[in-house]
């Protein structure tokens, strides 16, 4: 197992060298990612892990990649400083390009610091478009960097442990949070405040005593290496009592080529939604039926769900709307049958 050795605190000062490309290499021997294959690259994007709290108690990303990785013997690529709620598919492309370039340049692993709000979306997009052997590990924080009990430094340390471990090779994209390591597929945020922020699928491993233990291999839903910004538009439309067809009609009118319905229960919706599926699915709009319920399989076992399937929709058994949307985007972008891709990975 790969091990990250802590020689000093993660917040210790270190010497830096900024290259002409804007990449900052931190060379202090504070924390060293050990791997037979080479170095670990840290890509920073913002999020709570990089926030500080202003005079009004509002947290905003202000901490640079160099400061975030102070004391780490890693190369830092500071690509953006955003709240992850404001990321776009074009931002996924920037992050993916940085990660893939790091791997192509010889990195043994990549750690991406990221906000928790849309970590599941970015992780899923990376996983459906990346099939390399080097692990890509996303992590972040629930507490700001200036909090007295900040969880970011420990999460970053543990993510480096995973990324530098030979056991993580060929496991694709993972999320490391509060000592738990999840595959990207099926993982979503389950708590707005608790340090154990992610769930939705059992962890594939854990970090303890600076060692990564892989319990079982990750499922890797590779679909194709395509850009997100050019993918067909896919909207998420929530079903609710009395909703009607309007939201779906508006999404299609705005250019959506796919709709993920955040359905009720195990895949149900009101007659207006069912009618919209009946009208738009035959015209070529792809429909995936997920659920607003956090856990459990989505099955067409009641009338409304069965009616939508008969109209051309596909049930998404396991993925919740955020990742079902990403999967449909990838299927449409690669021109693969949406139903087959969802059946395999949804």
C-alpha positions as a Python dict, from the first residue, in 0.01 Angstrom:
ca = {
    (1, 'X'): (0, 0, 0),
    (2, 'X'): (117, 351, -75),
    (3, 'X'): (173, 566, 229),
    (4, 'X'): (184, 939, 286),
    (5, 'X'): (426, 1024, 563),
    (6, 'X'): (362, 1333, 773),
    (7, 'X'): (686, 1499, 873),
    (8, 'X'): (533, 1827, 985),
    (9, 'X'): (187, 1980, 1000),
    (10, 'X'): (11, 2031, 670),
    (11, 'X'): (1, 2402, 727),
    (12, 'X'): (376, 2438, 759),
    (13, 'X'): (550, 2686, 533),
    (14, 'X'): (728, 2557, 226),
    (15, 'X'): (941, 2684, -58),
    (16, 'X'): (765, 2728, -392),
    (17, 'X'): (870, 2756, -752),
    (18, 'X'): (621, 2895, -1003),
    (19, 'X'): (681, 2796, -1363),
    (20, 'X'): (596, 3004, -1668),
    (21, 'X'): (287, 2787, -1724),
    (22, 'X'): (136, 2896, -1394),
    (23, 'X'): (201, 2563, -1222),
    (24, 'X'): (332, 2590, -870),
    (25, 'X'): (566, 2316, -750),
    (26, 'X'): (596, 2279, -374),
    (27, 'X'): (924, 2115, -285),
    (28, 'X'): (938, 2109, 95),
    (29, 'X'): (967, 1762, 247),
    (30, 'X'): (663, 1809, 469),
    (31, 'X'): (433, 1551, 316),
    (32, 'X'): (563, 1316, 53),
    (33, 'X'): (347, 1110, -180),
    (34, 'X'): (544, 791, -224),
    (35, 'X'): (488, 586, -538),
    (36, 'X'): (700, 375, -768),
    (37, 'X'): (554, 550, -1068),
    (38, 'X'): (620, 917, -987),
    (39, 'X'): (477, 1223, -827),
    (40, 'X'): (123, 1315, -723),
    (41, 'X'): (-27, 1632, -871),
    (42, 'X'): (-278, 1843, -677),
    (43, 'X'): (-530, 2037, -885),
    (44, 'X'): (-716, 2307, -694),
    (45, 'X'): (-1056, 2444, -799),
    (46, 'X'): (-1192, 2629, -495),
    (47, 'X'): (-1474, 2504, -273),
    (48, 'X'): (-1511, 2514, 103),
    (49, 'X'): (-1165, 2370, 152),
    (50, 'X'): (-1030, 2694, 1),
    (51, 'X'): (-1272, 2936, 171),
    (52, 'X'): (-1216, 3193, 438),
    (53, 'X'): (-1492, 3364, 636),
    (54, 'X'): (-1555, 3735, 590),
    (55, 'X'): (-1673, 3985, 849),
    (56, 'X'): (-2036, 3893, 779),
    (57, 'X'): (-1978, 3523, 834),
    (58, 'X'): (-1996, 3441, 463),
    (59, 'X'): (-1752, 3186, 324),
    (60, 'X'): (-1595, 3245, -17),
    (61, 'X'): (-1301, 3076, -193),
    (62, 'X'): (-995, 3292, -129),
    (63, 'X'): (-709, 3050, -56),
    (64, 'X'): (-464, 2990, -339),
    (65, 'X'): (-353, 2648, -446),
    (66, 'X'): (-3, 2719, -321),
    (67, 'X'): (-132, 2811, 25),
    (68, 'X'): (-371, 2517, 35),
    (69, 'X'): (-88, 2276, -40),
    (70, 'X'): (168, 2447, 181),
    (71, 'X'): (402, 2185, 324),
    (72, 'X'): (326, 1924, 60),
    (73, 'X'): (587, 1768, -166),
    (74, 'X'): (358, 1782, -466),
    (75, 'X'): (310, 1978, -785),
    (76, 'X'): (15, 2216, -762),
    (77, 'X'): (-197, 2322, -1058),
    (78, 'X'): (-430, 2604, -955),
    (79, 'X'): (-697, 2601, -1227),
    (80, 'X'): (-974, 2806, -1066),
    (81, 'X'): (-1112, 2937, -740),
    (82, 'X'): (-1488, 2884, -748),
    (83, 'X'): (-1779, 2785, -532),
    (84, 'X'): (-1870, 2450, -689),
    (85, 'X'): (-2236, 2552, -717),
    (86, 'X'): (-2120, 2790, -991),
    (87, 'X'): (-1926, 2539, -1199),
    (88, 'X'): (-2035, 2466, -1557),
    (89, 'X'): (-1967, 2179, -1798),
    (90, 'X'): (-1697, 2399, -1951),
    (91, 'X'): (-1530, 2403, -1609),
    (92, 'X'): (-1543, 2023, -1604),
    (93, 'X'): (-1342, 2032, -1926),
    (94, 'X'): (-1080, 2260, -1769),
    (95, 'X'): (-1048, 2029, -1468),
    (96, 'X'): (-1043, 1715, -1684),
    (97, 'X'): (-778, 1859, -1915),
    (98, 'X'): (-555, 1946, -1621),
    (99, 'X'): (-593, 1598, -1471),
    (100, 'X'): (-533, 1416, -1799),
    (101, 'X'): (-232, 1633, -1876),
    (102, 'X'): (-85, 1554, -1535),
    (103, 'X'): (-124, 1182, -1602),
    (104, 'X'): (18, 1216, -1955),
    (105, 'X'): (317, 1398, -1808),
    (106, 'X'): (391, 1108, -1575),
    (107, 'X'): (196, 1171, -1256),
    (108, 'X'): (128, 854, -1061),
    (109, 'X'): (-192, 1002, -923),
    (110, 'X'): (-400, 1319, -916),
    (111, 'X'): (-583, 1486, -627),
    (112, 'X'): (-851, 1745, -707),
    (113, 'X'): (-969, 1978, -432),
    (114, 'X'): (-1330, 2071, -502),
    (115, 'X'): (-1645, 2203, -343),
    (116, 'X'): (-1887, 1946, -206),
    (117, 'X'): (-2204, 2087, -366),
    (118, 'X'): (-2126, 1945, -710),
    (119, 'X'): (-1837, 1712, -638),
    (120, 'X'): (-2056, 1417, -742),
    (121, 'X'): (-2123, 1579, -1081),
    (122, 'X'): (-1759, 1654, -1160),
    (123, 'X'): (-1645, 1314, -1035),
    (124, 'X'): (-1903, 1142, -1252),
    (125, 'X'): (-1807, 1339, -1564),
    (126, 'X'): (-1441, 1261, -1508),
    (127, 'X'): (-1520, 892, -1461),
    (128, 'X'): (-1729, 858, -1777),
    (129, 'X'): (-1455, 1027, -1984),
    (130, 'X'): (-1133, 892, -1829),
    (131, 'X'): (-1002, 534, -1851),
    (132, 'X'): (-637, 572, -1752),
    (133, 'X'): (-463, 368, -1483),
    (134, 'X'): (-354, 656, -1258),
    (135, 'X'): (-610, 731, -984),
    (136, 'X'): (-793, 1063, -973),
    (137, 'X'): (-914, 1146, -622),
    (138, 'X'): (-1151, 1430, -539),
    (139, 'X'): (-1172, 1573, -190),
    (140, 'X'): (-1281, 1888, -13),
    (141, 'X'): (-1411, 2008, 321),
    (142, 'X'): (-1724, 2091, 516),
    (143, 'X'): (-1549, 2358, 723),
    (144, 'X'): (-1367, 2665, 598),
    (145, 'X'): (-989, 2682, 598),
    (146, 'X'): (-989, 2935, 883),
    (147, 'X'): (-1211, 2724, 1111),
    (148, 'X'): (-1030, 2610, 1427),
    (149, 'X'): (-1137, 2251, 1353),
    (150, 'X'): (-1097, 2263, 974),
    (151, 'X'): (-1131, 1922, 812),
    (152, 'X'): (-967, 2016, 485),
    (153, 'X'): (-604, 1945, 579),
    (154, 'X'): (-685, 1592, 696),
    (155, 'X'): (-895, 1521, 389),
    (156, 'X'): (-618, 1647, 162),
    (157, 'X'): (-362, 1433, 342),
    (158, 'X'): (-583, 1128, 313),
    (159, 'X'): (-653, 1194, -54),
    (160, 'X'): (-279, 1204, -117),
    (161, 'X'): (-251, 872, 63),
    (162, 'X'): (-502, 722, -179),
    (163, 'X'): (-356, 882, -491),
    (164, 'X'): (-5, 761, -408),
    (165, 'X'): (-107, 405, -323),
    (166, 'X'): (-46, 122, -571),
    (167, 'X'): (-379, -21, -454),
    (168, 'X'): (-554, 276, -615),
    (169, 'X'): (-418, 200, -963),
    (170, 'X'): (-692, 121, -1215),
    (171, 'X'): (-967, 234, -977),
    (172, 'X'): (-1054, 540, -1184),
    (173, 'X'): (-1210, 843, -1020),
    (174, 'X'): (-1279, 834, -647),
    (175, 'X'): (-1409, 1062, -375),
    (176, 'X'): (-1218, 1062, -45),
    (177, 'X'): (-1397, 1221, 248),
    (178, 'X'): (-1366, 1180, 625),
    (179, 'X'): (-1159, 864, 586),
    (180, 'X'): (-1401, 694, 348),
    (181, 'X'): (-1315, 629, -15),
    (182, 'X'): (-1600, 601, -265),
    (183, 'X'): (-1612, 519, -632),
    (184, 'X'): (-1754, 808, -831),
    (185, 'X'): (-2046, 607, -969),
    (186, 'X'): (-2348, 631, -739),
    (187, 'X'): (-2189, 859, -478),
    (188, 'X'): (-2370, 1176, -382),
    (189, 'X'): (-2374, 1432, -104),
    (190, 'X'): (-2598, 1320, 181),
    (191, 'X'): (-2546, 1585, 449),
    (192, 'X'): (-2503, 1961, 431),
    (193, 'X'): (-2305, 1993, 757),
    (194, 'X'): (-2175, 1658, 883),
    (195, 'X'): (-1811, 1574, 816),
    (196, 'X'): (-1926, 1243, 664),
    (197, 'X'): (-2083, 1430, 376),
    (198, 'X'): (-2103, 1156, 113),
    (199, 'X'): (-2288, 830, 68),
    (200, 'X'): (-2530, 671, -172),
    (201, 'X'): (-2305, 372, -228),
    (202, 'X'): (-2083, 172, 11),
    (203, 'X'): (-1721, 287, 35),
    (204, 'X'): (-1474, 86, -170),
    (205, 'X'): (-1203, 147, 88),
    (206, 'X'): (-1078, 364, 369),
    (207, 'X'): (-777, 555, 498),
    (208, 'X'): (-639, 493, 846),
    (209, 'X'): (-292, 538, 993),
    (210, 'X'): (-176, 700, 667),
    (211, 'X'): (-257, 386, 468),
    (212, 'X'): (-521, 324, 202),
    (213, 'X'): (-705, -8, 225),
    (214, 'X'): (-902, -113, -83),
    (215, 'X'): (-1192, -339, 14),
    (216, 'X'): (-1328, -406, -332),
    (217, 'X'): (-1264, -274, -685),
    (218, 'X'): (-1446, 28, -819),
    (219, 'X'): (-1693, 14, -1104),
    (220, 'X'): (-1567, 237, -1384),
    (221, 'X'): (-1843, 368, -1612),
    (222, 'X'): (-1624, 484, -1901),
    (223, 'X'): (-1839, 601, -2193),
    (224, 'X'): (-1600, 801, -2410),
    (225, 'X'): (-1341, 1079, -2407),
    (226, 'X'): (-1557, 1374, -2513),
    (227, 'X'): (-1580, 1738, -2400),
    (228, 'X'): (-1861, 1836, -2167),
    (229, 'X'): (-1913, 2184, -2309),
    (230, 'X'): (-2015, 2038, -2645),
    (231, 'X'): (-2246, 1773, -2503),
    (232, 'X'): (-2617, 1800, -2580),
    (233, 'X'): (-2817, 1983, -2318),
    (234, 'X'): (-2977, 1764, -2052),
    (235, 'X'): (-3211, 1918, -1794),
    (236, 'X'): (-3328, 1787, -1457),
    (237, 'X'): (-3700, 1845, -1403),
    (238, 'X'): (-3851, 1778, -1062),
    (239, 'X'): (-4193, 1618, -1031),
    (240, 'X'): (-4427, 1743, -758),
    (241, 'X'): (-4798, 1733, -687),
    (242, 'X'): (-4986, 1950, -938),
    (243, 'X'): (-4680, 2022, -1152),
    (244, 'X'): (-4811, 1978, -1506),
    (245, 'X'): (-4622, 1955, -1834),
    (246, 'X'): (-4493, 2313, -1834),
    (247, 'X'): (-4142, 2259, -1694),
    (248, 'X'): (-4064, 1981, -1942),
    (249, 'X'): (-4214, 2178, -2233),
    (250, 'X'): (-4001, 2479, -2134),
    (251, 'X'): (-3684, 2269, -2109),
    (252, 'X'): (-3741, 2121, -2455),
    (253, 'X'): (-3818, 2467, -2597),
    (254, 'X'): (-3488, 2589, -2448),
    (255, 'X'): (-3297, 2320, -2640),
    (256, 'X'): (-3282, 2020, -2407),
    (257, 'X'): (-3217, 1697, -2593),
    (258, 'X'): (-3253, 1495, -2277),
    (259, 'X'): (-3458, 1518, -1958),
    (260, 'X'): (-3394, 1350, -1626),
    (261, 'X'): (-3720, 1345, -1433),
    (262, 'X'): (-3665, 1369, -1058),
    (263, 'X'): (-3968, 1152, -1001),
    (264, 'X'): (-4168, 1071, -692),
    (265, 'X'): (-4122, 744, -505),
    (266, 'X'): (-3993, 460, -720),
    (267, 'X'): (-4039, 648, -1047),
    (268, 'X'): (-4381, 814, -1061),
    (269, 'X'): (-4521, 1150, -1162),
    (270, 'X'): (-4845, 1336, -1226),
    (271, 'X'): (-5042, 1309, -1547),
    (272, 'X'): (-4894, 1633, -1685),
    (273, 'X'): (-4542, 1490, -1670),
    (274, 'X'): (-4657, 1161, -1819),
    (275, 'X'): (-4825, 1353, -2102),
    (276, 'X'): (-4507, 1551, -2169),
    (277, 'X'): (-4308, 1229, -2197),
    (278, 'X'): (-4567, 1089, -2438),
    (279, 'X'): (-4536, 1396, -2661),
    (280, 'X'): (-4162, 1460, -2655),
    (281, 'X'): (-4007, 1111, -2641),
    (282, 'X'): (-4134, 1011, -2988),
    (283, 'X'): (-3987, 1338, -3119),
    (284, 'X'): (-3638, 1231, -3011),
    (285, 'X'): (-3601, 1376, -2662),
    (286, 'X'): (-3435, 1122, -2430),
    (287, 'X'): (-3604, 1068, -2092),
    (288, 'X'): (-3451, 909, -1783),
    (289, 'X'): (-3664, 856, -1473),
    (290, 'X'): (-3475, 892, -1144),
    (291, 'X'): (-3616, 976, -800),
    (292, 'X'): (-3609, 1238, -531),
    (293, 'X'): (-3591, 958, -272),
    (294, 'X'): (-3230, 928, -150),
    (295, 'X'): (-3203, 548, -154),
    (296, 'X'): (-3364, 247, -316),
    (297, 'X'): (-3411, 112, -667),
    (298, 'X'): (-3623, 302, -919),
    (299, 'X'): (-3862, 56, -1090),
    (300, 'X'): (-4166, 99, -1312),
    (301, 'X'): (-4393, -93, -1075),
    (302, 'X'): (-4680, 156, -1062),
    (303, 'X'): (-4904, 295, -1333),
    (304, 'X'): (-4741, 636, -1392),
    (305, 'X'): (-4391, 492, -1416),
    (306, 'X'): (-4510, 215, -1645),
    (307, 'X'): (-4687, 471, -1864),
    (308, 'X'): (-4367, 675, -1902),
    (309, 'X'): (-4164, 368, -1992),
    (310, 'X'): (-4425, 268, -2252),
    (311, 'X'): (-4396, 620, -2392),
    (312, 'X'): (-4021, 581, -2439),
    (313, 'X'): (-3862, 679, -2109),
    (314, 'X'): (-3592, 471, -1939),
    (315, 'X'): (-3586, 399, -1566),
    (316, 'X'): (-3258, 489, -1396),
    (317, 'X'): (-3247, 223, -1125),
    (318, 'X'): (-2963, 344, -903),
    (319, 'X'): (-2828, 687, -996),
    (320, 'X'): (-2990, 994, -853),
    (321, 'X'): (-3068, 1292, -1081),
    (322, 'X'): (-2733, 1471, -1066),
    (323, 'X'): (-2531, 1175, -1190),
    (324, 'X'): (-2808, 1040, -1414),
    (325, 'X'): (-2788, 1372, -1598),
    (326, 'X'): (-2413, 1342, -1643),
    (327, 'X'): (-2445, 984, -1770),
    (328, 'X'): (-2709, 1088, -2023),
    (329, 'X'): (-2493, 1379, -2139),
    (330, 'X'): (-2206, 1139, -2207),
    (331, 'X'): (-2431, 894, -2390),
    (332, 'X'): (-2572, 1166, -2613),
    (333, 'X'): (-2230, 1321, -2673),
    (334, 'X'): (-2086, 988, -2786),
    (335, 'X'): (-2401, 905, -2986),
    (336, 'X'): (-2455, 583, -2795),
    (337, 'X'): (-2805, 453, -2723),
    (338, 'X'): (-2916, 620, -2401),
    (339, 'X'): (-3114, 317, -2290),
    (340, 'X'): (-2817, 84, -2324),
    (341, 'X'): (-2580, 317, -2138),
    (342, 'X'): (-2829, 367, -1855),
    (343, 'X'): (-2902, -5, -1837),
    (344, 'X'): (-2531, -74, -1795),
    (345, 'X'): (-2433, 204, -1556),
    (346, 'X'): (-2750, 374, -1430),
}
